[in-house]
Every structure is written in structure tokens, then in C-alpha cells.
XYZ file of N, CA, C and O in Angstrom:
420
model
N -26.538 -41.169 21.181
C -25.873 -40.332 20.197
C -26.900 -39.430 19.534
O -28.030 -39.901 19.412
N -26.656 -38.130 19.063
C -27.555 -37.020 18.361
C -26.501 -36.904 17.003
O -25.273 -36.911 16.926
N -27.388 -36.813 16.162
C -26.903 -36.201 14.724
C -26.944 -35.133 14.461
O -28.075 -34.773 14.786
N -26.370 -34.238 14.016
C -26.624 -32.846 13.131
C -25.868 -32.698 12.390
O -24.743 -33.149 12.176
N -26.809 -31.694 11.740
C -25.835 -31.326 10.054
C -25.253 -30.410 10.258
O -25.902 -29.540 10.839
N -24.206 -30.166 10.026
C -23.239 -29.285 10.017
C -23.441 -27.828 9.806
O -22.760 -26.952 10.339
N -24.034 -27.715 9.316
C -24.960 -25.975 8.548
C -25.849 -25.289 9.929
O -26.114 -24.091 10.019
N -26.178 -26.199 10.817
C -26.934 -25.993 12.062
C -25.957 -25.744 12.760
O -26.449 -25.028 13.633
N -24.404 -25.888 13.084
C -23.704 -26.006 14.435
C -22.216 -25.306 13.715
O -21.296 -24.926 14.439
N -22.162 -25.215 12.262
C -20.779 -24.186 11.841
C -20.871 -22.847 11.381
O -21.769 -22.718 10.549
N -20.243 -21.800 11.642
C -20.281 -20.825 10.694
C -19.700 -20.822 9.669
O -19.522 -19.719 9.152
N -19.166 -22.067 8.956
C -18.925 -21.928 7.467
C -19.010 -23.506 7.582
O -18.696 -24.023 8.654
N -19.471 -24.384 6.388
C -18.923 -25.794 6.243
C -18.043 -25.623 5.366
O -17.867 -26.745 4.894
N -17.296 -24.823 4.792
C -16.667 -25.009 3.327
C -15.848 -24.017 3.527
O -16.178 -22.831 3.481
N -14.696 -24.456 3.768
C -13.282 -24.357 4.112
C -12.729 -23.994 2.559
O -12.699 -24.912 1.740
N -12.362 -22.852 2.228
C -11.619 -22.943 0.484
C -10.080 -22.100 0.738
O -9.828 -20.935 1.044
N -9.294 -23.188 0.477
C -7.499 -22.663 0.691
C -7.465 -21.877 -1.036
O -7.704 -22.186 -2.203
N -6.881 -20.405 -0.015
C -6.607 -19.290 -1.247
C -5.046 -18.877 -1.464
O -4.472 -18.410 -2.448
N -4.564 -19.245 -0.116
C -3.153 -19.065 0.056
C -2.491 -20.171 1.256
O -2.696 -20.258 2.467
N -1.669 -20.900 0.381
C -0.997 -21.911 1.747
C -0.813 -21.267 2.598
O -1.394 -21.807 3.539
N -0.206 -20.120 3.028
C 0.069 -19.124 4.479
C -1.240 -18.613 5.241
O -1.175 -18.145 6.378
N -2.128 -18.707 4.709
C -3.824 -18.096 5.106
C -4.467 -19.476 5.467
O -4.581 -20.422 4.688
N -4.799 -19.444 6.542
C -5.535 -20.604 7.085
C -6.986 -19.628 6.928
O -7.084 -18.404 7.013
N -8.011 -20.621 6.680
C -9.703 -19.798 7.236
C -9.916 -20.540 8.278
O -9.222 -21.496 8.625
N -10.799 -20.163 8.767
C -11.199 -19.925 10.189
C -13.113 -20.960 10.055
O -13.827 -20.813 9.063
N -13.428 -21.667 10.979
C -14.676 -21.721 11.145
C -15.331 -22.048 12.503
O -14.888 -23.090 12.985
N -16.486 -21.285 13.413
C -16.526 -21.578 14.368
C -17.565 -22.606 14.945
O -18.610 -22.533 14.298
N -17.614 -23.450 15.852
C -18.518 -24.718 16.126
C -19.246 -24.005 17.328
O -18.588 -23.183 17.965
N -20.400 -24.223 17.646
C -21.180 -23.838 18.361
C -21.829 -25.216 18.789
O -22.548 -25.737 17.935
N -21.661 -25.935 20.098
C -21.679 -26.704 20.847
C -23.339 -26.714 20.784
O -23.892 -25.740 20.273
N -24.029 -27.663 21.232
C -25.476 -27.610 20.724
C -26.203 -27.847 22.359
O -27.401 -27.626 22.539
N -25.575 -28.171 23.122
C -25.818 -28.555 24.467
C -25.507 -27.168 25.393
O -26.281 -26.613 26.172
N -24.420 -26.878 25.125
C -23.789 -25.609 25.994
C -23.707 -23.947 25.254
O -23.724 -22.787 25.664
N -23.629 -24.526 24.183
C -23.445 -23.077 23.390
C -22.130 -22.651 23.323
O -21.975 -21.678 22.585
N -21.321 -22.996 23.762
C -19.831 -23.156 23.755
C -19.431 -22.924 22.058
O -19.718 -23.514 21.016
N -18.708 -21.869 22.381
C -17.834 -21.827 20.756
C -16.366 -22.125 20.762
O -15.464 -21.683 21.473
N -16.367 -23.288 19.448
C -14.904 -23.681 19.150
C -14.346 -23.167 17.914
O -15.123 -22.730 17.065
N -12.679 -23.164 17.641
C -12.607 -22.273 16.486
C -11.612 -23.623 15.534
O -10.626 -24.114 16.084
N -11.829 -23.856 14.810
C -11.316 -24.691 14.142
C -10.817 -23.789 12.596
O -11.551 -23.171 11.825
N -9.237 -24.009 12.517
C -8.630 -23.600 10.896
C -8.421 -24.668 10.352
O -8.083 -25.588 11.096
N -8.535 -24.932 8.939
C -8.219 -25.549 8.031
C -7.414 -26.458 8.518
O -7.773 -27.633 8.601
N -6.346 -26.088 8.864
C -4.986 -26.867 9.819
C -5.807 -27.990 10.686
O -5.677 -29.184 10.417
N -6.192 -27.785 11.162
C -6.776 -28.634 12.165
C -7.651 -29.876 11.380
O -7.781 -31.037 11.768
N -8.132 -29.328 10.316
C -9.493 -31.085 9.453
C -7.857 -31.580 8.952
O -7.591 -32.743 9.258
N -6.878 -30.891 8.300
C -6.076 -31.610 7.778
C -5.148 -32.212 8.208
O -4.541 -33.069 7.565
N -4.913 -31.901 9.237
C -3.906 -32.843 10.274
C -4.697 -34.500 10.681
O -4.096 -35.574 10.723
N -5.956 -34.308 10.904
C -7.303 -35.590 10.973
C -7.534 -35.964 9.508
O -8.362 -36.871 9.596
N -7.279 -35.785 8.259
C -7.196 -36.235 6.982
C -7.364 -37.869 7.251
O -6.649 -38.349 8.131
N -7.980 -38.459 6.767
C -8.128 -39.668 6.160
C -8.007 -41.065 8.010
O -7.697 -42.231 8.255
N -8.410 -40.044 8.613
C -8.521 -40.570 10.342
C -9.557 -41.367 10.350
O -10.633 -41.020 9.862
N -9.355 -42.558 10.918
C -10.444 -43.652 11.339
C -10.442 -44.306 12.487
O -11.053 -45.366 12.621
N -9.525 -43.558 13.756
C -9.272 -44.201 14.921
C -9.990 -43.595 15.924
O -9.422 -42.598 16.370
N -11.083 -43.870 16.446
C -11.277 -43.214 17.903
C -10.761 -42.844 19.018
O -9.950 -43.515 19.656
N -11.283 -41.516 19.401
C -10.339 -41.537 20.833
C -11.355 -41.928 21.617
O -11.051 -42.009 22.807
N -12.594 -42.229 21.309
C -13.576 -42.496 22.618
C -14.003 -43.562 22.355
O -14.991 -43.738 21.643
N -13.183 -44.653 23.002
C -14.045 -46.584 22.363
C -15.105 -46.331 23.581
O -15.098 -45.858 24.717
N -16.255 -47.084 22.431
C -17.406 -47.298 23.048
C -18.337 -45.881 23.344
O -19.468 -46.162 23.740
N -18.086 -44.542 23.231
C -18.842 -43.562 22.906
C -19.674 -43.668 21.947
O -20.857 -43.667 22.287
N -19.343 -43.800 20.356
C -19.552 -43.381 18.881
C -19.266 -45.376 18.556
O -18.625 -46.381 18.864
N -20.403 -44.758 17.659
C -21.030 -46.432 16.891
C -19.687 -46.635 15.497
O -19.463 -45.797 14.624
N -19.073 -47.792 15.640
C -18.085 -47.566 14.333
C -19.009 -48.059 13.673
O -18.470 -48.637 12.729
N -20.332 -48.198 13.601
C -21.064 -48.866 12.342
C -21.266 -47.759 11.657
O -21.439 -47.809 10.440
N -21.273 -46.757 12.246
C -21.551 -44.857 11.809
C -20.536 -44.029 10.857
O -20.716 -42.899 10.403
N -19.580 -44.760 10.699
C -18.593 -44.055 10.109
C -18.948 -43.775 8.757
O -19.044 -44.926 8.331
N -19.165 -43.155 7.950
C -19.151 -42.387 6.672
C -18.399 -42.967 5.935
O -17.281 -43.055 6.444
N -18.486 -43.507 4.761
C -17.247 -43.994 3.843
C -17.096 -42.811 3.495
O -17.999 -41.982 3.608
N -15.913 -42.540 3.009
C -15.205 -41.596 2.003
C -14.924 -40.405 3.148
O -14.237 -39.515 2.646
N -15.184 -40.205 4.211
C -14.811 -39.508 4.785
C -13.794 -39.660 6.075
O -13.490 -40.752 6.553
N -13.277 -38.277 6.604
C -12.329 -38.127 7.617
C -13.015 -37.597 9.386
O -13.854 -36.696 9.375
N -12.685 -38.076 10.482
C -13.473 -37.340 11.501
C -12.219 -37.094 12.305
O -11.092 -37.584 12.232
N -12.912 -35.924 13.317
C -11.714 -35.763 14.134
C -13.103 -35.683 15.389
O -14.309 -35.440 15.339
N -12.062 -36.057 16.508
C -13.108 -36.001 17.700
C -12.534 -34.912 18.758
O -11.372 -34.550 18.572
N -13.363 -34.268 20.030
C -12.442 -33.444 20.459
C -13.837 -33.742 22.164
O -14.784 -34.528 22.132
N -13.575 -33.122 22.995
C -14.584 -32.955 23.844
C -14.562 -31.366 24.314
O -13.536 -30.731 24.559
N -15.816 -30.902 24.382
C -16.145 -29.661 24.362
C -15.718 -28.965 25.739
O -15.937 -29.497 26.827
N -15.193 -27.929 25.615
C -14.216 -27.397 26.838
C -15.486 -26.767 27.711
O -15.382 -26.584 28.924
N -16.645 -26.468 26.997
C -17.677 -25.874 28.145
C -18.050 -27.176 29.007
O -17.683 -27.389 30.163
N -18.956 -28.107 28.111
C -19.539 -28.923 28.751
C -19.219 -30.573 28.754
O -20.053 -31.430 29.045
N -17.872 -30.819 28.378
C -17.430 -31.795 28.238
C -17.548 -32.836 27.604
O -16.705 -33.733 27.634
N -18.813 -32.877 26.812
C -19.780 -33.579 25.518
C -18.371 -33.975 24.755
O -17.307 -33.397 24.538
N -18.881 -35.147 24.491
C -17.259 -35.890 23.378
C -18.234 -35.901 21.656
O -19.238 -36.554 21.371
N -17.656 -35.179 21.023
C -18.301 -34.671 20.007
C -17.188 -35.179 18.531
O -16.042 -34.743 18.426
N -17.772 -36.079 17.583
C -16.665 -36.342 16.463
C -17.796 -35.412 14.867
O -18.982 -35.391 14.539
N -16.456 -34.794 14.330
C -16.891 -34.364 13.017
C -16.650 -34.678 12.367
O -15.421 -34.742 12.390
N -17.338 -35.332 10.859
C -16.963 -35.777 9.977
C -16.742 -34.501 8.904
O -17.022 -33.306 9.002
N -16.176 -35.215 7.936
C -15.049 -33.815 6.936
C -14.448 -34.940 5.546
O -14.073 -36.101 5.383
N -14.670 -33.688 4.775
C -13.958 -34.315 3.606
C -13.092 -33.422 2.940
O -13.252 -32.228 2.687
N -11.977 -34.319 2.649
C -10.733 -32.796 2.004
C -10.977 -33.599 0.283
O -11.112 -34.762 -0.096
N -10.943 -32.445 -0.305
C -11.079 -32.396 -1.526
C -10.532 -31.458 -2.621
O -10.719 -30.289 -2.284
N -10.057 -31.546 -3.546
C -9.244 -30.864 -4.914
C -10.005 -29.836 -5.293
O -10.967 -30.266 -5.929
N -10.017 -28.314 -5.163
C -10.326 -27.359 -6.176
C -9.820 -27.053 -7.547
O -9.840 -27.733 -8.573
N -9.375 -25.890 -7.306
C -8.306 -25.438 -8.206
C -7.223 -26.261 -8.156
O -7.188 -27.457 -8.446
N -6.063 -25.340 -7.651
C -4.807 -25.641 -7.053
C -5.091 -26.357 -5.774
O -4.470 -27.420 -5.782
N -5.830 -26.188 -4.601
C -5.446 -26.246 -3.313
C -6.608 -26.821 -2.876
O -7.731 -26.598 -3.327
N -6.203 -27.841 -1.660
C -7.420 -28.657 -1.246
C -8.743 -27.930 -0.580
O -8.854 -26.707 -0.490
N -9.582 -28.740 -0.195
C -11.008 -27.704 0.527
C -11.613 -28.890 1.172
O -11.922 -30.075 1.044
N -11.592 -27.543 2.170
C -12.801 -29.032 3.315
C -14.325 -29.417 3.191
O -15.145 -28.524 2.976
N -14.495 -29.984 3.249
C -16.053 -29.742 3.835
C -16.535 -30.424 4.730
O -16.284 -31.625 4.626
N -17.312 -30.037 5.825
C -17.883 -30.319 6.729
C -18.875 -31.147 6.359
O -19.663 -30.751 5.501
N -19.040 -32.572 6.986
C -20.406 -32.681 6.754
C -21.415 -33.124 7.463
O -22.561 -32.920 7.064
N -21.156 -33.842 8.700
C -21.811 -33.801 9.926
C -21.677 -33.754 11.416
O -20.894 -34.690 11.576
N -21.880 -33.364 12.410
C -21.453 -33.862 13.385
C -22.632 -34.557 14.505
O -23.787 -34.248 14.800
N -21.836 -35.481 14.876
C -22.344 -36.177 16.517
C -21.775 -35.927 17.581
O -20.630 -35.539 17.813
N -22.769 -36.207 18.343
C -22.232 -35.853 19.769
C -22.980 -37.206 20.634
O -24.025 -37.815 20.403
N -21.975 -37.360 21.687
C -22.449 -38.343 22.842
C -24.072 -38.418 23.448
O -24.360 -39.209 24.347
């Protein structure tokens, strides 16, 4: 398994909802392939408060982050099974993500 921080592999970690109809946008840049993924808001919040793997035996459950949410996906360039951790959290009015690390296989 490889670690990275999120600030190395997103073009935004910090997701801020301005309008329920306006999703933002952030893109993942695969660290193996260079492969770009596009992830909206929609997508950390549908994985909200997720603790189930799709890859048993990939990813260490001793690794899991308290207080946080991951979603896992495998990278369409190079097939790397990659989980991000994320936290949704209260602004103003409207929740906000933040990114805060990802692993990869």
C-alpha cells in the first residue's frame, strides 16, 4: 500500500456547496498512470459515513481513519484499486467535503 495526501493527487481538497443544484467539480490524478478522474460533490456524498470495502484483502482495515468516510474505485487507466478518505462537514447552510487522503494498492 502507498499513502498520499490529498493536496499531491487533487485539484481541489475542499469541496464548498454554494447551491444544492451546483455540484463542484474536483479532479484526481492517478499517481502511477497519470490518469485523470473527475469526482462532484455527489459522488463523496453518496459514500458518506461508508466503512465497507469493495476490495477484501487489498486495504488494511487497521487503516481506516476514525471520523471519516472512504469511497474506493479502481483507476480506468491502470487499474490500481485506489480508496479515498473524506469528511463531510457543516459550513454555513450546506455541507463541505474534505479530502483527506488517499491510498492506493
Amino acid at each position: 500500500m502507498k499513502i498520499y495526501k490529498a493536496e499531491s493527487q487533487f485539484s481541489s481538497v475542499l469541496l464548498r456547496t454554494k447551491d444544492t443544484n451546483v455540484f463542484e467539480y474536483t479532479y484526481y490524478t492517478c499517481p502511477q498512470c497519470n490518469c485523470k478522474v473527475r469526482f462532484s460533490e455527489h459522488d463523496f456524498h453518496r459514500y458518506e459515513l461508508n466503512r465497507m470495502t469493495k476490495y477484501k484483502g487489498v486495504f488494511s482495515d487497521s487503516f481506516v481513519e476514525k471520523n471519516n468516510s472512504f469511497l474506493e474505485f479502481e483507476c480506468p487507466g491502470c487499474k490500481i484499486k485506489t480508496r479515498i478518505y473524506f469528511a463531510i462537514y457543516y459550513g454555513d447552510k450546506f455541507p463541505n467535503v474534505k479530502i483527506g487522503s488517499v491510498i492506493t494498492e
